[in-house]
Tab-separated table of C-alpha atoms in Angstrom:
chain	number	residue	atom	x	y	z
A	1	UNK	CA	97.758	69.849	69.829
A	2	UNK	CA	100.272	66.691	68.747
A	3	UNK	CA	102.191	68.169	65.673
A	4	UNK	CA	101.648	65.221	63.489
A	5	UNK	CA	98.678	64.040	64.123
A	6	UNK	CA	96.940	67.050	64.760
A	7	UNK	CA	95.121	66.013	67.770
A	8	UNK	CA	94.036	67.482	70.731
A	9	UNK	CA	95.735	66.582	74.285
A	10	UNK	CA	92.834	67.826	76.931
A	11	UNK	CA	93.287	68.534	80.437
A	12	UNK	CA	89.804	69.297	82.312
A	13	UNK	CA	90.476	71.700	85.175
A	14	UNK	CA	88.284	70.728	88.145
A	15	UNK	CA	88.179	72.957	91.229
A	16	UNK	CA	87.356	69.704	93.959
A	17	UNK	CA	89.430	66.810	95.258
A	18	UNK	CA	90.159	63.884	93.609
A	19	UNK	CA	87.141	61.619	94.479
A	20	UNK	CA	87.644	58.426	96.085
A	21	UNK	CA	87.099	55.541	94.209
A	22	UNK	CA	84.166	53.693	94.515
A	23	UNK	CA	82.694	56.942	95.961
A	24	UNK	CA	79.475	59.084	95.062
A	25	UNK	CA	78.992	62.387	94.706
A	26	UNK	CA	77.252	65.669	92.856
A	27	UNK	CA	80.595	66.018	91.865
A	28	UNK	CA	81.941	63.194	90.706
A	29	UNK	CA	78.895	62.120	88.954
A	30	UNK	CA	78.485	64.890	86.519
A	31	UNK	CA	82.583	64.726	85.714
A	32	UNK	CA	82.008	61.284	85.001
A	33	UNK	CA	79.063	62.050	82.904
A	34	UNK	CA	80.805	65.029	80.959
A	35	UNK	CA	84.229	63.140	80.431
A	36	UNK	CA	82.530	59.909	78.725
A	37	UNK	CA	80.556	62.791	76.759
A	38	UNK	CA	83.945	64.401	75.712
A	39	UNK	CA	84.918	60.801	74.792
A	40	UNK	CA	82.161	59.290	73.326
A	41	UNK	CA	82.971	62.839	70.890
A	42	UNK	CA	86.724	61.670	70.109
A	43	UNK	CA	87.331	61.196	66.268
A	44	UNK	CA	84.864	64.102	65.696
A	45	UNK	CA	87.083	66.322	67.837
A	46	UNK	CA	90.184	65.028	67.276
A	47	UNK	CA	90.611	63.764	70.575
A	48	UNK	CA	93.815	62.512	71.152
A	49	UNK	CA	93.567	61.832	74.871
A	50	UNK	CA	91.510	63.690	78.265
A	51	UNK	CA	93.131	63.699	81.909
A	52	UNK	CA	91.194	65.772	84.395
A	53	UNK	CA	93.431	67.555	87.147
A	54	UNK	CA	91.687	68.235	90.244
A	55	UNK	CA	92.210	71.733	92.169
A	56	UNK	CA	91.175	72.207	95.130
A	57	UNK	CA	93.370	75.298	96.142
A	58	UNK	CA	91.747	78.129	98.513
A	59	UNK	CA	88.849	80.123	96.030
A	60	UNK	CA	91.815	83.280	95.391
A	61	UNK	CA	94.783	81.148	94.283
A	62	UNK	CA	95.527	82.638	90.729
A	63	UNK	CA	97.261	79.199	89.662
A	64	UNK	CA	95.722	77.430	86.782
A	65	UNK	CA	96.919	73.740	88.281
A	66	UNK	CA	97.843	72.813	91.827
A	67	UNK	CA	101.094	70.789	91.923
A	68	UNK	CA	100.490	70.044	95.232
A	69	UNK	CA	103.656	68.107	97.235
A	70	UNK	CA	105.663	65.874	95.423
A	71	UNK	CA	103.502	63.062	97.721
A	72	UNK	CA	100.368	63.973	96.734
A	73	UNK	CA	100.616	65.438	92.808
A	74	UNK	CA	100.300	61.832	91.667
A	75	UNK	CA	96.817	61.551	92.472
A	76	UNK	CA	95.737	65.318	91.200
A	77	UNK	CA	95.981	63.917	88.049
A	78	UNK	CA	93.878	61.534	86.298
A	79	UNK	CA	94.214	60.662	82.984
A	80	UNK	CA	91.117	59.290	81.509
A	81	UNK	CA	91.137	58.343	77.866
A	82	UNK	CA	93.803	57.676	74.862
A	83	UNK	CA	97.877	57.652	75.001
A	84	UNK	CA	99.707	58.958	78.069
A	85	UNK	CA	101.433	61.387	76.762
A	86	UNK	CA	101.752	62.630	73.428
A	87	UNK	CA	104.992	62.346	71.534
A	88	UNK	CA	106.618	65.089	69.349
A	89	UNK	CA	110.343	65.059	68.063
A	90	UNK	CA	112.317	67.828	66.869
A	91	UNK	CA	115.075	67.756	63.118
A	92	UNK	CA	117.923	69.434	62.956
A	93	UNK	CA	118.943	69.868	59.192
A	94	UNK	CA	122.254	71.364	59.138
A	95	UNK	CA	123.182	69.169	62.757
A	96	UNK	CA	121.413	66.151	62.034
A	97	UNK	CA	121.195	63.859	64.706
A	98	UNK	CA	121.956	60.012	64.309
A	99	UNK	CA	118.931	59.076	65.985
A	100	UNK	CA	115.543	60.444	65.939
A	101	UNK	CA	114.414	60.662	69.704
A	102	UNK	CA	110.962	60.749	70.800
A	103	UNK	CA	110.029	63.520	73.069
A	104	UNK	CA	107.096	62.317	75.492
A	105	UNK	CA	104.587	65.212	77.148
A	106	UNK	CA	101.920	64.206	79.269
A	107	UNK	CA	100.016	67.644	80.686
A	108	UNK	CA	102.470	67.610	83.901
A	109	UNK	CA	105.123	68.414	82.331
A	110	UNK	CA	106.947	72.011	80.631
A	111	UNK	CA	106.576	71.158	76.897
A	112	UNK	CA	108.187	74.385	74.415
A	113	UNK	CA	105.066	76.082	72.736
A	114	UNK	CA	107.215	76.534	70.247
A	115	UNK	CA	109.074	73.519	69.090
A	116	UNK	CA	110.134	74.765	65.631
A	117	UNK	CA	112.020	77.614	67.146
A	118	UNK	CA	112.800	75.984	69.701
A	119	UNK	CA	115.015	73.274	67.478
A	120	UNK	CA	117.175	75.867	65.962
A	121	UNK	CA	118.495	76.170	69.524
A	122	UNK	CA	119.361	73.045	69.921
A	123	UNK	CA	120.970	73.186	66.145
A	124	UNK	CA	123.241	76.086	67.448
A	125	UNK	CA	124.246	73.850	70.350
A	126	UNK	CA	124.938	71.057	68.057
A	127	UNK	CA	127.146	72.935	66.143
A	128	UNK	CA	129.290	74.560	69.055
A	129	UNK	CA	129.911	71.347	70.878
A	130	UNK	CA	130.785	69.740	67.159
A	131	UNK	CA	133.556	72.587	67.253
A	132	UNK	CA	134.059	72.078	70.878
A	133	UNK	CA	135.073	68.235	70.530
A	134	UNK	CA	137.142	68.878	67.715
A	135	UNK	CA	138.783	71.171	69.612
A	136	UNK	CA	139.409	69.093	72.398
A	137	UNK	CA	142.495	66.708	73.380
A	138	UNK	CA	141.191	63.969	74.804
A	139	UNK	CA	139.836	61.211	72.197
A	140	UNK	CA	136.740	60.112	74.756
A	141	UNK	CA	133.512	62.467	74.500
A	142	UNK	CA	132.966	64.511	77.316
A	143	UNK	CA	130.514	64.023	80.438
A	144	UNK	CA	127.131	66.116	80.447
A	145	UNK	CA	125.670	67.158	82.953
A	146	UNK	CA	121.462	68.633	82.556
A	147	UNK	CA	119.583	70.868	85.106
A	148	UNK	CA	116.473	72.346	85.077
A	149	UNK	CA	116.290	69.506	82.068
A	150	UNK	CA	112.720	68.946	82.389
A	151	UNK	CA	111.600	65.910	79.976
A	152	UNK	CA	115.358	65.916	78.679
A	153	UNK	CA	114.333	68.644	75.232
A	154	UNK	CA	117.975	69.737	74.935
A	155	UNK	CA	119.983	67.072	75.996
A	156	UNK	CA	118.486	63.992	74.812
A	157	UNK	CA	118.880	65.578	71.510
A	158	UNK	CA	122.772	66.186	72.389
A	159	UNK	CA	123.493	62.839	73.645
A	160	UNK	CA	125.417	61.159	70.749
A	161	UNK	CA	128.105	64.016	71.258
A	162	UNK	CA	128.878	63.095	74.943
A	163	UNK	CA	130.242	59.866	76.709
A	164	UNK	CA	127.904	59.711	79.297
A	165	UNK	CA	124.834	62.500	80.149
A	166	UNK	CA	122.716	63.214	83.393
A	167	UNK	CA	119.685	65.409	83.266
A	168	UNK	CA	117.896	66.280	86.186
A	169	UNK	CA	114.229	68.052	87.176
A	170	UNK	CA	112.471	68.602	89.945
A	171	UNK	CA	108.851	67.949	88.852
A	172	UNK	CA	108.823	64.275	90.132
A	173	UNK	CA	106.540	63.606	86.684
A	174	UNK	CA	109.571	64.485	83.954
A	175	UNK	CA	111.559	60.798	84.879
A	176	UNK	CA	109.347	58.534	83.234
A	177	UNK	CA	108.918	60.478	80.606
A	178	UNK	CA	112.604	60.945	79.667
A	179	UNK	CA	113.132	56.893	80.250
A	180	UNK	CA	110.298	56.526	77.533
A	181	UNK	CA	111.848	58.613	74.990
A	182	UNK	CA	115.222	56.726	76.217
A	183	UNK	CA	113.840	53.335	75.113
A	184	UNK	CA	112.875	55.318	71.640
A	185	UNK	CA	117.049	54.658	71.134
A	186	UNK	CA	119.318	52.012	70.574
A	187	UNK	CA	120.868	50.155	73.477
A	188	UNK	CA	124.538	51.842	72.773
A	189	UNK	CA	122.602	55.578	73.862
A	190	UNK	CA	120.288	54.244	76.540
A	191	UNK	CA	123.532	53.155	78.551
A	192	UNK	CA	124.403	56.532	78.280
A	193	UNK	CA	121.864	58.239	79.239
A	194	UNK	CA	120.565	58.590	83.324
A	195	UNK	CA	118.128	60.667	85.731
A	196	UNK	CA	118.078	62.592	88.396
A	197	UNK	CA	114.685	63.698	89.983
A	198	UNK	CA	115.906	66.152	92.706
A	199	UNK	CA	115.972	70.153	91.867
A	200	UNK	CA	119.707	71.717	90.674
A	201	UNK	CA	120.545	72.934	94.289
A	202	UNK	CA	120.190	69.349	95.864
A	203	UNK	CA	121.730	67.593	92.634
A	204	UNK	CA	124.555	68.947	93.541
A	205	UNK	CA	124.482	69.181	97.454
A	206	UNK	CA	123.726	65.994	97.513
A	207	UNK	CA	124.254	63.907	94.572
A	208	UNK	CA	127.687	65.553	94.025
A	209	UNK	CA	127.633	65.702	90.381
A	210	UNK	CA	129.853	68.354	89.710
A	211	UNK	CA	132.436	66.409	91.661
A	212	UNK	CA	132.168	64.248	89.399
A	213	UNK	CA	132.967	63.766	86.068
A	214	UNK	CA	131.563	66.710	83.884
A	215	UNK	CA	133.157	68.730	81.994
A	216	UNK	CA	130.070	70.554	80.003
A	217	UNK	CA	127.354	71.760	81.884
A	218	UNK	CA	123.455	72.726	80.679
A	219	UNK	CA	121.391	74.411	82.478
A	220	UNK	CA	117.502	76.118	80.913
A	221	UNK	CA	116.426	77.750	83.892
A	222	UNK	CA	112.821	78.900	84.803
A	223	UNK	CA	112.069	82.570	84.328
A	224	UNK	CA	114.065	83.743	88.014
A	225	UNK	CA	117.738	82.106	86.425
A	226	UNK	CA	120.264	79.814	87.947
A	227	UNK	CA	120.001	79.617	92.189
A	228	UNK	CA	122.536	81.484	94.073
A	229	UNK	CA	124.250	77.847	95.323
A	230	UNK	CA	123.807	76.197	91.608
A	231	UNK	CA	125.949	79.526	90.240
A	232	UNK	CA	128.410	79.624	93.246
A	233	UNK	CA	128.866	75.603	92.499
A	234	UNK	CA	130.086	76.721	89.192
A	235	UNK	CA	132.001	78.608	90.335
A	236	UNK	CA	133.566	76.679	93.029
A	237	UNK	CA	133.893	73.384	90.837
A	238	UNK	CA	135.548	75.695	88.450
A	239	UNK	CA	139.199	74.787	90.540
A	240	UNK	CA	139.456	71.426	90.289
A	241	UNK	CA	141.895	69.912	87.218
A	242	UNK	CA	138.698	67.801	85.977
A	243	UNK	CA	135.641	70.373	86.672
A	244	UNK	CA	134.043	71.653	84.241
A	245	UNK	CA	135.135	73.509	81.345
A	246	UNK	CA	132.178	74.364	78.637
A	247	UNK	CA	128.514	75.555	79.929
A	248	UNK	CA	125.563	75.542	77.976
A	249	UNK	CA	123.045	78.564	79.236
A	250	UNK	CA	119.712	78.632	77.807
A	251	UNK	CA	117.568	81.278	79.657
A	252	UNK	CA	114.092	82.467	78.929
A	253	UNK	CA	114.540	85.916	81.615
A	254	UNK	CA	116.874	88.056	80.432
A	255	UNK	CA	117.336	90.345	83.788
A	256	UNK	CA	118.004	86.576	85.811
A	257	UNK	CA	120.481	85.955	82.901
A	258	UNK	CA	122.552	89.510	83.128
A	259	UNK	CA	122.778	88.845	86.804
A	260	UNK	CA	123.743	85.063	87.035
A	261	UNK	CA	126.043	86.027	83.918
A	262	UNK	CA	127.606	89.198	85.898
A	263	UNK	CA	128.392	86.681	88.577
A	264	UNK	CA	129.862	84.339	86.669
A	265	UNK	CA	132.332	86.340	84.824
A	266	UNK	CA	133.334	88.833	87.843
A	267	UNK	CA	134.118	86.018	89.212
A	268	UNK	CA	137.398	85.081	86.934
A	269	UNK	CA	136.908	81.951	86.540
A	270	UNK	CA	134.463	82.111	83.278
A	271	UNK	CA	133.852	84.302	80.462
A	272	UNK	CA	131.469	84.809	77.980
A	273	UNK	CA	132.507	83.255	74.750
A	274	UNK	CA	129.368	83.596	72.604
A	275	UNK	CA	125.940	84.493	72.903
A	276	UNK	CA	122.591	84.451	70.638
A	277	UNK	CA	119.228	85.452	70.882
A	278	UNK	CA	115.839	83.448	69.065
A	279	UNK	CA	112.803	84.777	69.144
A	280	UNK	CA	110.226	82.255	69.822
A	281	UNK	CA	107.083	83.998	69.669
A	282	UNK	CA	107.070	86.085	66.283
A	283	UNK	CA	105.673	89.514	67.243
A	284	UNK	CA	106.334	89.612	70.914
A	285	UNK	CA	109.275	91.007	72.541
A	286	UNK	CA	110.285	87.839	74.937
A	287	UNK	CA	113.883	86.153	73.267
A	288	UNK	CA	115.266	83.260	74.579
A	289	UNK	CA	119.294	83.584	75.217
A	290	UNK	CA	121.510	81.032	74.226
A	291	UNK	CA	125.402	81.791	76.012
A	292	UNK	CA	128.070	79.702	76.224
A	293	UNK	CA	130.513	80.680	79.072
A	294	UNK	CA	134.229	79.015	78.837
A	295	UNK	CA	136.806	78.416	82.526
A	296	UNK	CA	139.266	80.764	82.110
A	297	UNK	CA	142.232	78.503	83.048
């Protein structure tokens, strides 16, 4: 649902491989008939947009979406009607941003289910970084790298607090969303934002992102937590005088967070400065953890 309009972004999961343009089959004819019927009812059903996702996985597979390989995933998604993405913006009354970020969410990227509650996490990060920047001796704002960044939901709402901002994620559909969101910002802000479409390990090992000016790191990994190579890289990078000084960790899996926290703190290179719990789903026992780590030297 797009919150500003109340309209529905609908995705049909069709259990068949993608149909070839111009080809004919019973399944393709049925799909065309069904989608045309839905589009004809767009106003009455408050339809924002319509997509088809082709999922031809093994019959016993239990994934709703077939993410496929990077080479074929684009063909598994067909945009049928309406805008290609819903647009969402977040507000932070206690620590407002100078510009509104128009985040873009097609159905093939991750979107937080409770954006209003998630905005509370970003607001806490904004307030912490404001205080952090006031304590720094340098006049130039710190440089930031974001891993597991999705479409930039967190980082783009913080980029006014950094001199440069690099986000990254392995989902190949994220980069276009990030760039579309950047297009809504001023030229000055756009000029300091960039995106690397790679997983966290590859960003570090191939793009050498931690070997560059990188004072602040933001991570929002999946439930399994940070990859071991990434954790070790955070520890090793602190040995450089120009290495990272602040690590911001947003976690949806507490057991994995505790494992990663122990590894960082037990290394003697990082210390836990502050941690918060955020309830994104009232009535559930799922707590999102926000933690701030500082280097020990």
